[in-house]
mmCIF file of C-alpha atoms in Angstrom:
data_model
loop_
_atom_site.group_PDB
_atom_site.id
_atom_site.type_symbol
_atom_site.label_atom_id
_atom_site.label_comp_id
_atom_site.label_asym_id
_atom_site.label_seq_id
_atom_site.Cartn_x
_atom_site.Cartn_y
_atom_site.Cartn_z
ATOM 1 C CA MET A 1 -35.116 24.866 5.337
ATOM 2 C CA ALA A 2 -31.459 23.606 5.877
ATOM 3 C CA ARG A 3 -28.756 24.807 4.129
ATOM 4 C CA LEU A 4 -26.855 22.615 1.344
ATOM 5 C CA LYS A 5 -24.187 20.871 2.355
ATOM 6 C CA THR A 6 -21.726 21.019 -0.741
ATOM 7 C CA HIS A 7 -18.068 20.580 1.057
ATOM 8 C CA ASP A 8 -19.179 16.566 2.255
ATOM 9 C CA GLU A 9 -17.563 13.673 1.893
ATOM 10 C CA ALA A 10 -18.517 12.623 -1.687
ATOM 11 C CA LEU A 11 -16.664 16.079 -2.623
ATOM 12 C CA ARG A 12 -13.520 14.842 -0.644
ATOM 13 C CA LEU A 13 -13.391 11.758 -2.090
ATOM 14 C CA ARG A 14 -13.748 12.693 -5.608
ATOM 15 C CA LEU A 15 -11.278 15.822 -4.700
ATOM 16 C CA LEU A 16 -9.081 13.054 -3.475
ATOM 17 C CA HIS A 17 -9.101 10.826 -6.484
ATOM 18 C CA ARG A 18 -8.435 13.496 -9.086
ATOM 19 C CA ALA A 19 -5.664 14.345 -7.288
ATOM 20 C CA ALA A 20 -4.414 10.858 -7.063
ATOM 21 C CA ALA A 21 -4.423 10.974 -10.928
ATOM 22 C CA THR A 22 -2.489 14.089 -11.326
ATOM 23 C CA VAL A 23 0.375 13.023 -9.247
ATOM 24 C CA PHE A 24 0.407 9.660 -10.590
ATOM 25 C CA ASP A 25 0.753 10.974 -14.059
ATOM 26 C CA ARG A 26 2.731 14.395 -13.919
ATOM 27 C CA GLY A 27 4.317 14.295 -9.617
ATOM 28 C CA THR A 28 3.419 16.171 -7.099
ATOM 29 C CA ALA A 29 4.810 19.555 -8.862
ATOM 30 C CA ALA A 30 2.111 19.548 -10.970
ATOM 31 C CA LEU A 31 -0.996 19.390 -8.473
ATOM 32 C CA SER A 32 -2.399 22.737 -8.549
ATOM 33 C CA LEU A 33 -5.405 23.565 -5.970
ATOM 34 C CA ARG A 34 -7.455 26.205 -8.404
ATOM 35 C CA GLN A 35 -7.127 23.511 -11.479
ATOM 36 C CA LEU A 36 -7.820 20.431 -9.231
ATOM 37 C CA ALA A 37 -10.453 22.391 -8.337
ATOM 38 C CA ALA A 38 -11.848 23.287 -11.941
ATOM 39 C CA ASP A 39 -10.950 19.635 -12.729
ATOM 40 C CA VAL A 40 -13.927 18.481 -9.944
ATOM 41 C CA LYS A 41 -15.957 21.281 -11.210
ATOM 42 C CA THR A 42 -16.000 23.007 -7.639
ATOM 43 C CA SER A 43 -14.194 26.036 -6.140
ATOM 44 C CA THR A 44 -11.207 26.585 -4.647
ATOM 45 C CA THR A 45 -13.109 27.523 -0.799
ATOM 46 C CA ALA A 46 -14.163 24.082 -1.117
ATOM 47 C CA VAL A 47 -11.124 22.595 -1.596
ATOM 48 C CA TYR A 48 -9.307 25.128 0.885
ATOM 49 C CA SER A 49 -11.683 24.109 3.522
ATOM 50 C CA LEU A 50 -11.913 20.326 3.342
ATOM 51 C CA PHE A 51 -7.984 20.230 3.095
ATOM 52 C CA GLY A 52 -6.494 23.670 4.140
ATOM 53 C CA ASN A 53 -3.321 23.929 1.929
ATOM 54 C CA LYS A 54 -1.946 21.368 -0.604
ATOM 55 C CA ALA A 55 0.234 19.733 2.172
ATOM 56 C CA GLY A 56 -3.259 18.778 3.585
ATOM 57 C CA LEU A 57 -4.240 17.690 0.520
ATOM 58 C CA LEU A 58 -1.376 15.653 0.020
ATOM 59 C CA ARG A 59 -1.900 14.154 3.622
ATOM 60 C CA SER A 60 -5.418 13.637 2.929
ATOM 61 C CA LEU A 61 -4.483 11.759 -0.162
ATOM 62 C CA TYR A 62 -1.845 9.632 1.639
ATOM 63 C CA GLU A 63 -4.403 8.650 4.540
ATOM 64 C CA GLU A 64 -7.294 7.683 2.353
ATOM 65 C CA ALA A 65 -4.562 5.399 -0.286
ATOM 66 C CA ALA A 66 -3.469 3.712 2.885
ATOM 67 C CA ARG A 67 -6.613 3.455 4.558
ATOM 68 C CA LEU A 68 -8.458 1.651 1.775
ATOM 69 C CA PHE A 69 -5.398 -0.782 1.168
ATOM 70 C CA VAL A 70 -5.648 -1.676 4.933
ATOM 71 C CA ALA A 71 -9.301 -2.368 4.246
ATOM 72 C CA ARG A 72 -8.162 -4.651 1.684
ATOM 73 C CA LEU A 73 -6.105 -6.500 3.820
ATOM 74 C CA ALA A 74 -8.233 -6.626 6.510
ATOM 75 C CA ALA A 75 -10.765 -8.708 4.357
ATOM 76 C CA ILE A 76 -8.017 -11.585 4.443
ATOM 77 C CA ARG A 77 -9.321 -13.759 7.850
ATOM 78 C CA PRO A 78 -6.436 -15.453 9.847
ATOM 79 C CA THR A 79 -7.461 -19.369 9.025
ATOM 80 C CA ASP A 80 -5.422 -22.658 10.515
ATOM 81 C CA ASP A 81 -3.215 -21.937 7.474
ATOM 82 C CA PRO A 82 -0.828 -18.990 8.231
ATOM 83 C CA ALA A 83 1.931 -19.616 5.403
ATOM 84 C CA GLY A 84 -1.232 -19.598 3.348
ATOM 85 C CA ASP A 85 -2.608 -16.597 4.836
ATOM 86 C CA VAL A 86 0.944 -14.871 3.968
ATOM 87 C CA ILE A 87 0.480 -15.608 0.517
ATOM 88 C CA ARG A 88 -3.065 -14.565 0.327
ATOM 89 C CA LEU A 89 -2.049 -11.210 1.827
ATOM 90 C CA GLY A 90 0.344 -10.655 -1.215
ATOM 91 C CA LEU A 91 -2.265 -11.787 -3.669
ATOM 92 C CA VAL A 92 -4.414 -8.972 -1.991
ATOM 93 C CA TYR A 93 -1.672 -6.683 -2.353
ATOM 94 C CA ARG A 94 -1.241 -7.213 -6.392
ATOM 95 C CA GLU A 95 -4.752 -6.613 -6.374
ATOM 96 C CA TYR A 96 -5.688 -3.437 -4.612
ATOM 97 C CA ALA A 97 -2.565 -2.084 -6.891
ATOM 98 C CA ILE A 98 -4.066 -3.343 -10.005
ATOM 99 C CA ALA A 99 -7.598 -1.906 -9.177
ATOM 100 C CA ASN A 100 -5.809 1.193 -7.693
ATOM 101 C CA PRO A 101 -2.883 2.163 -9.824
ATOM 102 C CA HIS A 102 -3.022 5.641 -8.859
ATOM 103 C CA LEU A 103 -3.690 5.002 -4.634
ATOM 104 C CA TYR A 104 -1.089 2.959 -5.058
ATOM 105 C CA ALA A 105 1.533 5.194 -6.618
ATOM 106 C CA ILE A 106 0.876 7.462 -3.811
ATOM 107 C CA LEU A 107 1.392 5.236 -1.059
ATOM 108 C CA PHE A 108 5.050 4.804 -2.215
ATOM 109 C CA ALA A 109 5.570 7.642 -3.647
ATOM 110 C CA ASP A 110 8.756 10.361 -1.676
ATOM 111 C CA ARG A 111 7.577 10.718 1.576
ATOM 112 C CA SER A 112 8.946 14.155 2.132
ATOM 113 C CA VAL A 113 7.570 15.701 -0.866
ATOM 114 C CA GLN A 114 4.079 14.292 0.680
ATOM 115 C CA CYS A 115 4.387 15.430 3.923
ATOM 116 C CA PRO A 116 7.372 17.987 4.261
ATOM 117 C CA SER A 117 6.622 19.002 7.982
ATOM 118 C CA GLU A 118 7.351 15.101 9.088
ATOM 119 C CA SER A 119 10.441 13.988 10.485
ATOM 120 C CA GLU A 120 12.369 11.290 7.698
ATOM 121 C CA SER A 121 12.974 8.841 11.529
ATOM 122 C CA GLU A 122 9.241 8.747 11.785
ATOM 123 C CA SER A 123 7.329 5.979 10.628
ATOM 124 C CA PRO A 124 3.734 6.771 9.492
ATOM 125 C CA ARG A 125 1.059 4.965 11.718
ATOM 126 C CA GLU A 126 -0.205 4.006 8.071
ATOM 127 C CA VAL A 127 2.482 2.468 6.970
ATOM 128 C CA VAL A 128 2.438 0.300 10.285
ATOM 129 C CA GLU A 129 -1.034 -0.527 9.690
ATOM 130 C CA THR A 130 -0.174 -1.582 6.352
ATOM 131 C CA TYR A 131 2.600 -3.871 7.307
ATOM 132 C CA ARG A 132 1.533 -5.583 10.583
ATOM 133 C CA PRO A 133 -1.024 -8.180 8.646
ATOM 134 C CA LEU A 134 1.734 -9.704 7.164
ATOM 135 C CA VAL A 135 3.921 -9.598 10.039
ATOM 136 C CA ASP A 136 1.046 -11.119 12.409
ATOM 137 C CA ALA A 137 0.394 -13.880 9.642
ATOM 138 C CA VAL A 138 4.072 -14.933 9.827
ATOM 139 C CA ARG A 139 3.858 -14.719 13.656
ATOM 140 C CA ARG A 140 1.270 -17.349 13.718
ATOM 141 C CA GLY A 141 2.846 -19.258 11.413
ATOM 142 C CA GLN A 142 6.278 -19.264 13.444
ATOM 143 C CA ARG A 143 3.694 -20.312 16.245
ATOM 144 C CA ALA A 144 2.185 -23.070 14.023
ATOM 145 C CA GLY A 145 5.685 -24.797 13.764
ATOM 146 C CA GLN A 146 5.280 -23.474 9.674
ATOM 147 C CA PHE A 147 8.411 -20.978 9.841
ATOM 148 C CA SER A 148 11.429 -21.090 12.225
ATOM 149 C CA ALA A 149 10.515 -19.323 15.442
ATOM 150 C CA GLU A 150 14.810 -18.391 15.001
ATOM 151 C CA SER A 151 13.524 -16.271 12.485
ATOM 152 C CA ASP A 152 12.877 -13.085 12.470
ATOM 153 C CA PRO A 153 8.706 -12.499 11.479
ATOM 154 C CA GLU A 154 9.648 -8.866 10.547
ATOM 155 C CA VAL A 155 12.436 -10.475 8.021
ATOM 156 C CA ILE A 156 10.207 -12.528 6.568
ATOM 157 C CA ALA A 157 7.670 -10.418 6.143
ATOM 158 C CA LEU A 158 9.609 -7.835 4.219
ATOM 159 C CA SER A 159 10.965 -10.268 1.841
ATOM 160 C CA VAL A 160 7.389 -11.111 0.828
ATOM 161 C CA TRP A 161 6.312 -7.063 0.969
ATOM 162 C CA GLY A 162 9.398 -6.210 -1.436
ATOM 163 C CA THR A 163 8.938 -9.520 -4.094
ATOM 164 C CA ALA A 164 5.481 -8.178 -4.227
ATOM 165 C CA HIS A 165 6.202 -4.965 -4.500
ATOM 166 C CA GLY A 166 8.740 -5.792 -7.348
ATOM 167 C CA LEU A 167 6.580 -7.730 -9.411
ATOM 168 C CA VAL A 168 3.679 -5.347 -9.443
ATOM 169 C CA SER A 169 5.744 -2.576 -9.950
ATOM 170 C CA LEU A 170 6.904 -4.564 -13.253
ATOM 171 C CA VAL A 171 3.501 -4.627 -14.118
ATOM 172 C CA LEU A 172 2.525 -0.984 -13.538
ATOM 173 C CA SER A 173 5.643 0.573 -15.256
ATOM 174 C CA GLY A 174 4.891 -1.670 -18.155
ATOM 175 C CA ASN A 175 8.558 -2.972 -17.596
ATOM 176 C CA GLU A 176 7.369 -6.868 -17.547
ATOM 177 C CA PRO A 177 9.827 -9.340 -19.421
ATOM 178 C CA PRO A 178 8.841 -9.640 -23.118
ATOM 179 C CA GLY A 179 6.641 -13.138 -23.457
ATOM 180 C CA LEU A 180 6.131 -13.310 -19.430
ATOM 181 C CA ALA A 181 3.566 -11.791 -17.745
ATOM 182 C CA VAL A 182 3.990 -11.533 -14.045
ATOM 183 C CA ALA A 183 0.332 -12.407 -13.550
ATOM 184 C CA ASP A 184 0.871 -15.998 -14.835
ATOM 185 C CA CYS A 185 4.042 -16.556 -12.245
ATOM 186 C CA TYR A 186 2.942 -14.137 -9.255
ATOM 187 C CA GLU A 187 1.493 -16.664 -7.097
ATOM 188 C CA ARG A 188 4.101 -19.324 -7.644
ATOM 189 C CA ALA A 189 6.609 -16.772 -7.022
ATOM 190 C CA LEU A 190 5.456 -16.334 -3.690
ATOM 191 C CA GLY A 191 4.459 -19.608 -2.686
ATOM 192 C CA ALA A 192 8.431 -20.410 -3.817
ATOM 193 C CA LEU A 193 9.686 -17.573 -1.253
ATOM 194 C CA VAL A 194 7.046 -18.669 1.529
ATOM 195 C CA ALA A 195 8.462 -22.026 1.131
ATOM 196 C CA GLY A 196 12.332 -21.330 0.924
ATOM 197 C CA TRP A 197 11.432 -19.707 4.665
ATOM 198 C CA ARG A 198 9.902 -22.611 5.679
ATOM 199 C CA VAL A 199 13.274 -24.297 5.435
ATOM 200 C CA SER A 200 15.037 -25.055 8.574
ATOM 201 C CA GLU A 201 16.697 -21.947 10.258
ATOM 202 C CA GLY A 202 19.684 -23.870 10.181
ATOM 203 C CA LYS A 203 19.664 -24.753 6.492
ATOM 204 C CA VAL A 204 19.223 -21.387 5.489
ATOM 205 C CA GLN A 205 22.398 -20.196 6.898
ATOM 206 C CA ALA A 206 24.155 -22.803 5.376
ATOM 207 C CA PHE A 207 23.114 -21.357 1.765
ATOM 208 C CA ALA A 208 23.875 -17.993 3.411
ATOM 209 C CA ASP A 209 27.334 -18.872 4.137
ATOM 210 C CA ALA A 210 28.179 -21.154 0.898
ATOM 211 C CA PRO A 211 30.290 -19.600 -1.623
#
């Protein structure tokens, strides 16, 4: 009779999600492999078998958060309206964060704490994969004449990413301005930003140089 496999993918995911909740609530310093095993009703041997050590667990935690995020972004298929796709990607960004606040927090936690072995100058593959769909949409928009070909597509993408992240962070941290719900203005804010980038490069520069 085959031996029952207990250190399986289901257990790995339960451990990761519980670890994410702990880090979200109390930080990485509060993450104990022994307590994590007890919380999930498994053995510390199982935790070590699956992740090696705490650093391996944190790395796996980041990779899982990024994997789910990338998969969600990939569900937005390109259309013949790239500027609209940029906004749709921003909406998905918010949906992922609200649905998975613990995992979202892991994505933007201090990388030196999560993976101390990585060089500060390195850009993890997951960072590139989460950013690529937005840059690709902007580039398609440039080819379609929706954005100026003279603008840096990565700068446009970064401005959209930063706006989305800032607004989402206000919600998750409970710091929305009194009487103003981010959910009510989020899409309009993204739309206004994208519309601004659709202004010609010359006008954008004129605005920047204005006193």
